[in-house]
Amino acid sequence: MPKRITLDFLKTESASGLILAGAALAAIAVANSPGDGLYFRLLSAPFTIQLGGFSETLSISDWVKQGLMAIFFFVVGLEIKYEALKGELANPRRLALPILAALGGMAAPALVYLAFNLAPGGAPQAWPTPMATDIAFAMAALAVAGPRLPASLRVFLLTLAIVDDLGAVAVIGVVFTSRLHMVALVGALAALALMGLLPRWRGAPYLLYAVGFALVWGFTLKSGVSTSLAGVASAMAVPIGPRKPGRPGVLEDFMESLHPYVAFLILPLFAFCAAGFDFAALKLGDMFGPVAVGVAAGLLLGKPLGVFGVAALLIGLKVSRRPTGAKWIDLLGVSLLCGIGFTMSLFIGELAFPADGSAQAQVRLGVIAGSILSALAGVGVLAWSQGRRAAAAQP
């Protein structure tokens, strides 16, 4: 079962990466077309949701970010829990390399970004922007570049990206929570506690888990804490065991049923809302401003420096081993693919500059440029490595 779940996950992620790319390109095209005014007005249009005593008015863009993306983080939480209990993260011998490489891959990009933004005129508050790897794009790029490379590289990249996501969620909760409404926060914790009691009822309907998630999300939205934490925390309350013997686990059912909707609908919609920026509104100085350059350099240089540097150190000290069958050049190629930061980087960038259109445009430019360059570099290195393997295998 774990192997089947992981393979299904990889297949969906690889396919959804192409759709994400299409959504991002469509957003940029529309934002620079005669219909750009309609695009930006639609994203900023207020929309009110009222249900009983709950009432909230946000822009369409914010509803996608705070509402639909909470479902994305719920699925991320399910994947983290599954991998920790039954998947790759459950094997202690395989943990050291991807986990420590992921930590290096979070620290180095942040330092590279700060190097460009600590001087006057910089924006150091966006230092977490280049930290995370986009699983969908990275897995899609790996599938295109090296379909016959060792499977251990895919597992390494998947595990590293999951740890990346967990670290990014933690940073979001700590850095971007400015005001706390304690009554709402207590309500969220109480709803989460009730959700945690549901596994005691072995036959609890799935609808009750959905209601529990909605309550945790609603209270979290009102509390001032990022709803990304509501998604991950709610996922931790979902049991991994089956409701009936011989049946798939509850967590697996949720993960398999929600993941395609997240990969093929929610993430492309978020990309369409978050990636669009008007080139005409960017001055030449903005294109090469500290935010844009810092984000792009953090992804293109900081990510592989942190991931490959830490991995090489661990392997050199014989603390860990290279992924089975992988060469140094393969590890470098995967490290470059880790610089594809798209979804989470755009999400963090919007949190860092909630009301600064110019800075958000710089973030989007930096994320897109850094991710594209990282993808091209990683694909190029891995394709070259695969070509060398093929040539060596010929008689």
mmCIF file with all atom_site columns, N, CA and C in Angstrom, residues 184-237:
data_model
loop_
_atom_site.group_PDB
_atom_site.id
_atom_site.type_symbol
_atom_site.label_atom_id
_atom_site.label_alt_id
_atom_site.label_comp_id
_atom_site.label_asym_id
_atom_site.label_entity_id
_atom_site.label_seq_id
_atom_site.pdbx_PDB_ins_code
_atom_site.Cartn_x
_atom_site.Cartn_y
_atom_site.Cartn_z
_atom_site.occupancy
_atom_site.B_iso_or_equiv
_atom_site.pdbx_formal_charge
_atom_site.auth_seq_id
_atom_site.auth_comp_id
_atom_site.auth_asym_id
_atom_site.auth_atom_id
_atom_site.pdbx_PDB_model_num
ATOM 1   N N  . ALA A 1 184 ? -11.100 33.524 19.413 1.00 0.00 ? 184 ALA A N  1
ATOM 2   C CA . ALA A 1 184 ? -11.174 32.714 18.198 1.00 0.00 ? 184 ALA A CA 1
ATOM 3   C C  . ALA A 1 184 ? -10.111 31.615 18.204 1.00 0.00 ? 184 ALA A C  1
ATOM 4   N N  . LEU A 1 185 ? -8.921  31.922 18.731 1.00 0.00 ? 185 LEU A N  1
ATOM 5   C CA . LEU A 1 185 ? -7.862  30.916 18.791 1.00 0.00 ? 185 LEU A CA 1
ATOM 6   C C  . LEU A 1 185 ? -8.257  29.769 19.718 1.00 0.00 ? 185 LEU A C  1
ATOM 7   N N  . VAL A 1 186 ? -8.862  30.089 20.844 1.00 0.00 ? 186 VAL A N  1
ATOM 8   C CA . VAL A 1 186 ? -9.345  29.049 21.756 1.00 0.00 ? 186 VAL A CA 1
ATOM 9   C C  . VAL A 1 186 ? -10.410 28.210 21.068 1.00 0.00 ? 186 VAL A C  1
ATOM 10  N N  . GLY A 1 187 ? -11.293 28.877 20.292 1.00 0.00 ? 187 GLY A N  1
ATOM 11  C CA . GLY A 1 187 ? -12.310 28.139 19.544 1.00 0.00 ? 187 GLY A CA 1
ATOM 12  C C  . GLY A 1 187 ? -11.687 27.172 18.549 1.00 0.00 ? 187 GLY A C  1
ATOM 13  N N  . ALA A 1 188 ? -10.616 27.615 17.865 1.00 0.00 ? 188 ALA A N  1
ATOM 14  C CA . ALA A 1 188 ? -9.934  26.742 16.905 1.00 0.00 ? 188 ALA A CA 1
ATOM 15  C C  . ALA A 1 188 ? -9.315  25.538 17.608 1.00 0.00 ? 188 ALA A C  1
ATOM 16  N N  . LEU A 1 189 ? -8.697  25.774 18.760 1.00 0.00 ? 189 LEU A N  1
ATOM 17  C CA . LEU A 1 189 ? -8.076  24.673 19.503 1.00 0.00 ? 189 LEU A CA 1
ATOM 18  C C  . LEU A 1 189 ? -9.134  23.702 20.023 1.00 0.00 ? 189 LEU A C  1
ATOM 19  N N  . ALA A 1 190 ? -10.287 24.245 20.458 1.00 0.00 ? 190 ALA A N  1
ATOM 20  C CA . ALA A 1 190 ? -11.370 23.380 20.941 1.00 0.00 ? 190 ALA A CA 1
ATOM 21  C C  . ALA A 1 190 ? -11.927 22.526 19.799 1.00 0.00 ? 190 ALA A C  1
ATOM 22  N N  . ALA A 1 191 ? -12.114 23.140 18.630 1.00 0.00 ? 191 ALA A N  1
ATOM 23  C CA . ALA A 1 191 ? -12.599 22.386 17.472 1.00 0.00 ? 191 ALA A CA 1
ATOM 24  C C  . ALA A 1 191 ? -11.592 21.319 17.055 1.00 0.00 ? 191 ALA A C  1
ATOM 25  N N  . LEU A 1 192 ? -10.315 21.663 17.140 1.00 0.00 ? 192 LEU A N  1
ATOM 26  C CA . LEU A 1 192 ? -9.268  20.693 16.799 1.00 0.00 ? 192 LEU A CA 1
ATOM 27  C C  . LEU A 1 192 ? -9.260  19.535 17.799 1.00 0.00 ? 192 LEU A C  1
ATOM 28  N N  . ALA A 1 193 ? -9.477  19.847 19.078 1.00 0.00 ? 193 ALA A N  1
ATOM 29  C CA . ALA A 1 193 ? -9.526  18.795 20.097 1.00 0.00 ? 193 ALA A CA 1
ATOM 30  C C  . ALA A 1 193 ? -10.705 17.855 19.846 1.00 0.00 ? 193 ALA A C  1
ATOM 31  N N  . LEU A 1 194 ? -11.855 18.418 19.499 1.00 0.00 ? 194 LEU A N  1
ATOM 32  C CA . LEU A 1 194 ? -13.015 17.576 19.193 1.00 0.00 ? 194 LEU A CA 1
ATOM 33  C C  . LEU A 1 194 ? -12.755 16.711 17.963 1.00 0.00 ? 194 LEU A C  1
ATOM 34  N N  . MET A 1 195 ? -12.089 17.309 16.983 1.00 0.00 ? 195 MET A N  1
ATOM 35  C CA . MET A 1 195 ? -11.736 16.546 15.793 1.00 0.00 ? 195 MET A CA 1
ATOM 36  C C  . MET A 1 195 ? -10.784 15.399 16.147 1.00 0.00 ? 195 MET A C  1
ATOM 37  N N  . GLY A 1 196 ? -9.892  15.655 17.107 1.00 0.00 ? 196 GLY A N  1
ATOM 38  C CA . GLY A 1 196 ? -8.963  14.627 17.541 1.00 0.00 ? 196 GLY A CA 1
ATOM 39  C C  . GLY A 1 196 ? -9.625  13.479 18.281 1.00 0.00 ? 196 GLY A C  1
ATOM 40  N N  . LEU A 1 197 ? -10.843 13.705 18.795 1.00 0.00 ? 197 LEU A N  1
ATOM 41  C CA . LEU A 1 197 ? -11.581 12.646 19.489 1.00 0.00 ? 197 LEU A CA 1
ATOM 42  C C  . LEU A 1 197 ? -12.342 11.740 18.525 1.00 0.00 ? 197 LEU A C  1
ATOM 43  N N  . LEU A 1 198 ? -12.535 12.188 17.286 1.00 0.00 ? 198 LEU A N  1
ATOM 44  C CA . LEU A 1 198 ? -13.325 11.414 16.336 1.00 0.00 ? 198 LEU A CA 1
ATOM 45  C C  . LEU A 1 198 ? -12.779 10.004 16.085 1.00 0.00 ? 198 LEU A C  1
ATOM 46  N N  . PRO A 1 199 ? -11.435 9.816  16.029 1.00 0.00 ? 199 PRO A N  1
ATOM 47  C CA . PRO A 1 199 ? -10.940 8.459  15.790 1.00 0.00 ? 199 PRO A CA 1
ATOM 48  C C  . PRO A 1 199 ? -11.369 7.441  16.845 1.00 0.00 ? 199 PRO A C  1
ATOM 49  N N  . ARG A 1 200 ? -11.785 7.920  18.036 1.00 0.00 ? 200 ARG A N  1
ATOM 50  C CA . ARG A 1 200 ? -12.272 6.978  19.044 1.00 0.00 ? 200 ARG A CA 1
ATOM 51  C C  . ARG A 1 200 ? -13.555 6.296  18.581 1.00 0.00 ? 200 ARG A C  1
ATOM 52  N N  . TRP A 1 201 ? -14.299 7.002  17.713 1.00 0.00 ? 201 TRP A N  1
ATOM 53  C CA . TRP A 1 201 ? -15.494 6.417  17.103 1.00 0.00 ? 201 TRP A CA 1
ATOM 54  C C  . TRP A 1 201 ? -15.060 5.828  15.761 1.00 0.00 ? 201 TRP A C  1
ATOM 55  N N  . ARG A 1 202 ? -14.820 4.530  15.749 1.00 0.00 ? 202 ARG A N  1
ATOM 56  C CA . ARG A 1 202 ? -14.198 3.888  14.587 1.00 0.00 ? 202 ARG A CA 1
ATOM 57  C C  . ARG A 1 202 ? -15.003 4.094  13.316 1.00 0.00 ? 202 ARG A C  1
ATOM 58  N N  . GLY A 1 203 ? -16.327 4.140  13.436 1.00 0.00 ? 203 GLY A N  1
ATOM 59  C CA . GLY A 1 203 ? -17.172 4.302  12.254 1.00 0.00 ? 203 GLY A CA 1
ATOM 60  C C  . GLY A 1 203 ? -17.622 5.724  12.023 1.00 0.00 ? 203 GLY A C  1
ATOM 61  N N  . ALA A 1 204 ? -16.880 6.708  12.537 1.00 0.00 ? 204 ALA A N  1
ATOM 62  C CA . ALA A 1 204 ? -17.277 8.111  12.388 1.00 0.00 ? 204 ALA A CA 1
ATOM 63  C C  . ALA A 1 204 ? -17.410 8.479  10.909 1.00 0.00 ? 204 ALA A C  1
ATOM 64  N N  . PRO A 1 205 ? -18.550 9.067  10.500 1.00 0.00 ? 205 PRO A N  1
ATOM 65  C CA . PRO A 1 205 ? -18.714 9.462  9.089  1.00 0.00 ? 205 PRO A CA 1
ATOM 66  C C  . PRO A 1 205 ? -17.657 10.479 8.668  1.00 0.00 ? 205 PRO A C  1
ATOM 67  N N  . TYR A 1 206 ? -17.246 10.380 7.426  1.00 0.00 ? 206 TYR A N  1
ATOM 68  C CA . TYR A 1 206 ? -16.246 11.314 6.913  1.00 0.00 ? 206 TYR A CA 1
ATOM 69  C C  . TYR A 1 206 ? -16.748 12.752 6.973  1.00 0.00 ? 206 TYR A C  1
ATOM 70  N N  . LEU A 1 207 ? -18.067 12.912 6.896  1.00 0.00 ? 207 LEU A N  1
ATOM 71  C CA . LEU A 1 207 ? -18.642 14.259 6.947  1.00 0.00 ? 207 LEU A CA 1
ATOM 72  C C  . LEU A 1 207 ? -18.269 14.977 8.239  1.00 0.00 ? 207 LEU A C  1
ATOM 73  N N  . LEU A 1 208 ? -18.165 14.231 9.337  1.00 0.00 ? 208 LEU A N  1
ATOM 74  C CA . LEU A 1 208 ? -17.811 14.856 10.614 1.00 0.00 ? 208 LEU A CA 1
ATOM 75  C C  . LEU A 1 208 ? -16.384 15.404 10.585 1.00 0.00 ? 208 LEU A C  1
ATOM 76  N N  . TYR A 1 209 ? -15.471 14.707 9.895  1.00 0.00 ? 209 TYR A N  1
ATOM 77  C CA . TYR A 1 209 ? -14.112 15.237 9.742  1.00 0.00 ? 209 TYR A CA 1
ATOM 78  C C  . TYR A 1 209 ? -14.127 16.517 8.912  1.00 0.00 ? 209 TYR A C  1
ATOM 79  N N  . ALA A 1 210 ? -14.970 16.530 7.874  1.00 0.00 ? 210 ALA A N  1
ATOM 80  C CA . ALA A 1 210 ? -15.080 17.731 7.043  1.00 0.00 ? 210 ALA A CA 1
ATOM 81  C C  . ALA A 1 210 ? -15.643 18.900 7.845  1.00 0.00 ? 210 ALA A C  1
ATOM 82  N N  . VAL A 1 211 ? -16.658 18.626 8.664  1.00 0.00 ? 211 VAL A N  1
ATOM 83  C CA . VAL A 1 211 ? -17.228 19.680 9.510  1.00 0.00 ? 211 VAL A CA 1
ATOM 84  C C  . VAL A 1 211 ? -16.190 20.169 10.519 1.00 0.00 ? 211 VAL A C  1
ATOM 85  N N  . GLY A 1 212 ? -15.440 19.230 11.103 1.00 0.00 ? 212 GLY A N  1
ATOM 86  C CA . GLY A 1 212 ? -14.392 19.606 12.049 1.00 0.00 ? 212 GLY A CA 1
ATOM 87  C C  . GLY A 1 212 ? -13.349 20.499 11.408 1.00 0.00 ? 212 GLY A C  1
ATOM 88  N N  . PHE A 1 213 ? -12.934 20.145 10.194 1.00 0.00 ? 213 PHE A N  1
ATOM 89  C CA . PHE A 1 213 ? -11.960 20.971 9.469  1.00 0.00 ? 213 PHE A CA 1
ATOM 90  C C  . PHE A 1 213 ? -12.517 22.360 9.205  1.00 0.00 ? 213 PHE A C  1
ATOM 91  N N  . ALA A 1 214 ? -13.799 22.429 8.808  1.00 0.00 ? 214 ALA A N  1
ATOM 92  C CA . ALA A 1 214 ? -14.415 23.729 8.527  1.00 0.00 ? 214 ALA A CA 1
ATOM 93  C C  . ALA A 1 214 ? -14.453 24.598 9.785  1.00 0.00 ? 214 ALA A C  1
ATOM 94  N N  . LEU A 1 215 ? -14.736 23.994 10.937 1.00 0.00 ? 215 LEU A N  1
ATOM 95  C CA . LEU A 1 215 ? -14.764 24.756 12.188 1.00 0.00 ? 215 LEU A CA 1
ATOM 96  C C  . LEU A 1 215 ? -13.370 25.258 12.564 1.00 0.00 ? 215 LEU A C  1
ATOM 97  N N  . VAL A 1 216 ? -12.373 24.370 12.462 1.00 0.00 ? 216 VAL A N  1
ATOM 98  C CA . VAL A 1 216 ? -10.996 24.780 12.772 1.00 0.00 ? 216 VAL A CA 1
ATOM 99  C C  . VAL A 1 216 ? -10.571 25.912 11.840 1.00 0.00 ? 216 VAL A C  1
ATOM 100 N N  . TRP A 1 217 ? -10.903 25.771 10.558 1.00 0.00 ? 217 TRP A N  1
ATOM 101 C CA . TRP A 1 217 ? -10.546 26.806 9.583  1.00 0.00 ? 217 TRP A CA 1
ATOM 102 C C  . TRP A 1 217 ? -11.227 28.136 9.899  1.00 0.00 ? 217 TRP A C  1
ATOM 103 N N  . GLY A 1 218 ? -12.544 28.092 10.180 1.00 0.00 ? 218 GLY A N  1
ATOM 104 C CA . GLY A 1 218 ? -13.283 29.321 10.440 1.00 0.00 ? 218 GLY A CA 1
ATOM 105 C C  . GLY A 1 218 ? -12.757 30.067 11.655 1.00 0.00 ? 218 GLY A C  1
ATOM 106 N N  . PHE A 1 219 ? -12.529 29.359 12.748 1.00 0.00 ? 219 PHE A N  1
ATOM 107 C CA . PHE A 1 219 ? -11.991 30.000 13.949 1.00 0.00 ? 219 PHE A CA 1
ATOM 108 C C  . PHE A 1 219 ? -10.573 30.533 13.699 1.00 0.00 ? 219 PHE A C  1
ATOM 109 N N  . THR A 1 220 ? -9.765  29.755 12.949 1.00 0.00 ? 220 THR A N  1
ATOM 110 C CA . THR A 1 220 ? -8.397  30.189 12.669 1.00 0.00 ? 220 THR A CA 1
ATOM 111 C C  . THR A 1 220 ? -8.388  31.460 11.828 1.00 0.00 ? 220 THR A C  1
ATOM 112 N N  . LEU A 1 221 ? -9.282  31.531 10.845 1.00 0.00 ? 221 LEU A N  1
ATOM 113 C CA . LEU A 1 221 ? -9.378  32.732 10.008 1.00 0.00 ? 221 LEU A CA 1
ATOM 114 C C  . LEU A 1 221 ? -9.664  33.961 10.863 1.00 0.00 ? 221 LEU A C  1
ATOM 115 N N  . LYS A 1 222 ? -10.545 33.812 11.851 1.00 0.00 ? 222 LYS A N  1
ATOM 116 C CA . LYS A 1 222 ? -10.900 34.931 12.721 1.00 0.00 ? 222 LYS A CA 1
ATOM 117 C C  . LYS A 1 222 ? -9.807  35.228 13.745 1.00 0.00 ? 222 LYS A C  1
ATOM 118 N N  . SER A 1 223 ? -8.937  34.252 14.017 1.00 0.00 ? 223 SER A N  1
ATOM 119 C CA . SER A 1 223 ? -7.940  34.419 15.084 1.00 0.00 ? 223 SER A CA 1
ATOM 120 C C  . SER A 1 223 ? -6.747  35.268 14.664 1.00 0.00 ? 223 SER A C  1
ATOM 121 N N  . GLY A 1 224 ? -6.532  35.410 13.356 1.00 0.00 ? 224 GLY A N  1
ATOM 122 C CA . GLY A 1 224 ? -5.360  36.138 12.874 1.00 0.00 ? 224 GLY A CA 1
ATOM 123 C C  . GLY A 1 224 ? -4.196  35.231 12.529 1.00 0.00 ? 224 GLY A C  1
ATOM 124 N N  . VAL A 1 225 ? -4.294  33.938 12.839 1.00 0.00 ? 225 VAL A N  1
ATOM 125 C CA . VAL A 1 225 ? -3.262  32.963 12.485 1.00 0.00 ? 225 VAL A CA 1
ATOM 126 C C  . VAL A 1 225 ? -3.490  32.518 11.040 1.00 0.00 ? 225 VAL A C  1
ATOM 127 N N  . SER A 1 226 ? -2.406  32.249 10.320 1.00 0.00 ? 226 SER A N  1
ATOM 128 C CA . SER A 1 226 ? -2.546  31.809 8.937  1.00 0.00 ? 226 SER A CA 1
ATOM 129 C C  . SER A 1 226 ? -3.360  30.520 8.868  1.00 0.00 ? 226 SER A C  1
ATOM 130 N N  . THR A 1 227 ? -4.307  30.467 7.938  1.00 0.00 ? 227 THR A N  1
ATOM 131 C CA . THR A 1 227 ? -5.147  29.273 7.794  1.00 0.00 ? 227 THR A CA 1
ATOM 132 C C  . THR A 1 227 ? -4.356  28.073 7.290  1.00 0.00 ? 227 THR A C  1
ATOM 133 N N  . SER A 1 228 ? -3.122  28.290 6.823  1.00 0.00 ? 228 SER A N  1
ATOM 134 C CA . SER A 1 228 ? -2.285  27.153 6.436  1.00 0.00 ? 228 SER A CA 1
ATOM 135 C C  . SER A 1 228 ? -2.055  26.233 7.629  1.00 0.00 ? 228 SER A C  1
ATOM 136 N N  . LEU A 1 229 ? -1.925  26.818 8.823  1.00 0.00 ? 229 LEU A N  1
ATOM 137 C CA . LEU A 1 229 ? -1.744  26.010 10.029 1.00 0.00 ? 229 LEU A CA 1
ATOM 138 C C  . LEU A 1 229 ? -2.996  25.212 10.356 1.00 0.00 ? 229 LEU A C  1
ATOM 139 N N  . ALA A 1 230 ? -4.168  25.801 10.083 1.00 0.00 ? 230 ALA A N  1
ATOM 140 C CA . ALA A 1 230 ? -5.423  25.075 10.313 1.00 0.00 ? 230 ALA A CA 1
ATOM 141 C C  . ALA A 1 230 ? -5.472  23.822 9.453  1.00 0.00 ? 230 ALA A C  1
ATOM 142 N N  . GLY A 1 231 ? -5.020  23.942 8.194  1.00 0.00 ? 231 GLY A N  1
ATOM 143 C CA . GLY A 1 231 ? -5.023  22.788 7.313  1.00 0.00 ? 231 GLY A CA 1
ATOM 144 C C  . GLY A 1 231 ? -4.118  21.677 7.798  1.00 0.00 ? 231 GLY A C  1
ATOM 145 N N  . VAL A 1 232 ? -2.888  22.017 8.141  1.00 0.00 ? 232 VAL A N  1
ATOM 146 C CA . VAL A 1 232 ? -1.928  21.001 8.585  1.00 0.00 ? 232 VAL A CA 1
ATOM 147 C C  . VAL A 1 232 ? -2.353  20.404 9.925  1.00 0.00 ? 232 VAL A C  1
ATOM 148 N N  . ALA A 1 233 ? -2.791  21.258 10.864 1.00 0.00 ? 233 ALA A N  1
ATOM 149 C CA . ALA A 1 233 ? -3.194  20.763 12.188 1.00 0.00 ? 233 ALA A CA 1
ATOM 150 C C  . ALA A 1 233 ? -4.394  19.832 12.084 1.00 0.00 ? 233 ALA A C  1
ATOM 151 N N  . SER A 1 234 ? -5.360  20.174 11.238 1.00 0.00 ? 234 SER A N  1
ATOM 152 C CA . SER A 1 234 ? -6.532  19.308 11.069 1.00 0.00 ? 234 SER A CA 1
ATOM 153 C C  . SER A 1 234 ? -6.139  17.958 10.487 1.00 0.00 ? 234 SER A C  1
ATOM 154 N N  . ALA A 1 235 ? -5.170  17.965 9.584  1.00 0.00 ? 235 ALA A N  1
ATOM 155 C CA . ALA A 1 235 ? -4.718  16.699 8.990  1.00 0.00 ? 235 ALA A CA 1
ATOM 156 C C  . ALA A 1 235 ? -4.131  15.770 10.043 1.00 0.00 ? 235 ALA A C  1
ATOM 157 N N  . MET A 1 236 ? -3.470  16.341 11.051 1.00 0.00 ? 236 MET A N  1
ATOM 158 C CA . MET A 1 236 ? -2.874  15.507 12.098 1.00 0.00 ? 236 MET A CA 1
ATOM 159 C C  . MET A 1 236 ? -3.929  14.765 12.915 1.00 0.00 ? 236 MET A C  1
ATOM 160 N N  . ALA A 1 237 ? -5.185  15.267 12.895 1.00 0.00 ? 237 ALA A N  1
ATOM 161 C CA . ALA A 1 237 ? -6.261  14.626 13.659 1.00 0.00 ? 237 ALA A CA 1
ATOM 162 C C  . ALA A 1 237 ? -6.923  13.488 12.890 1.00 0.00 ? 237 ALA A C  1
#
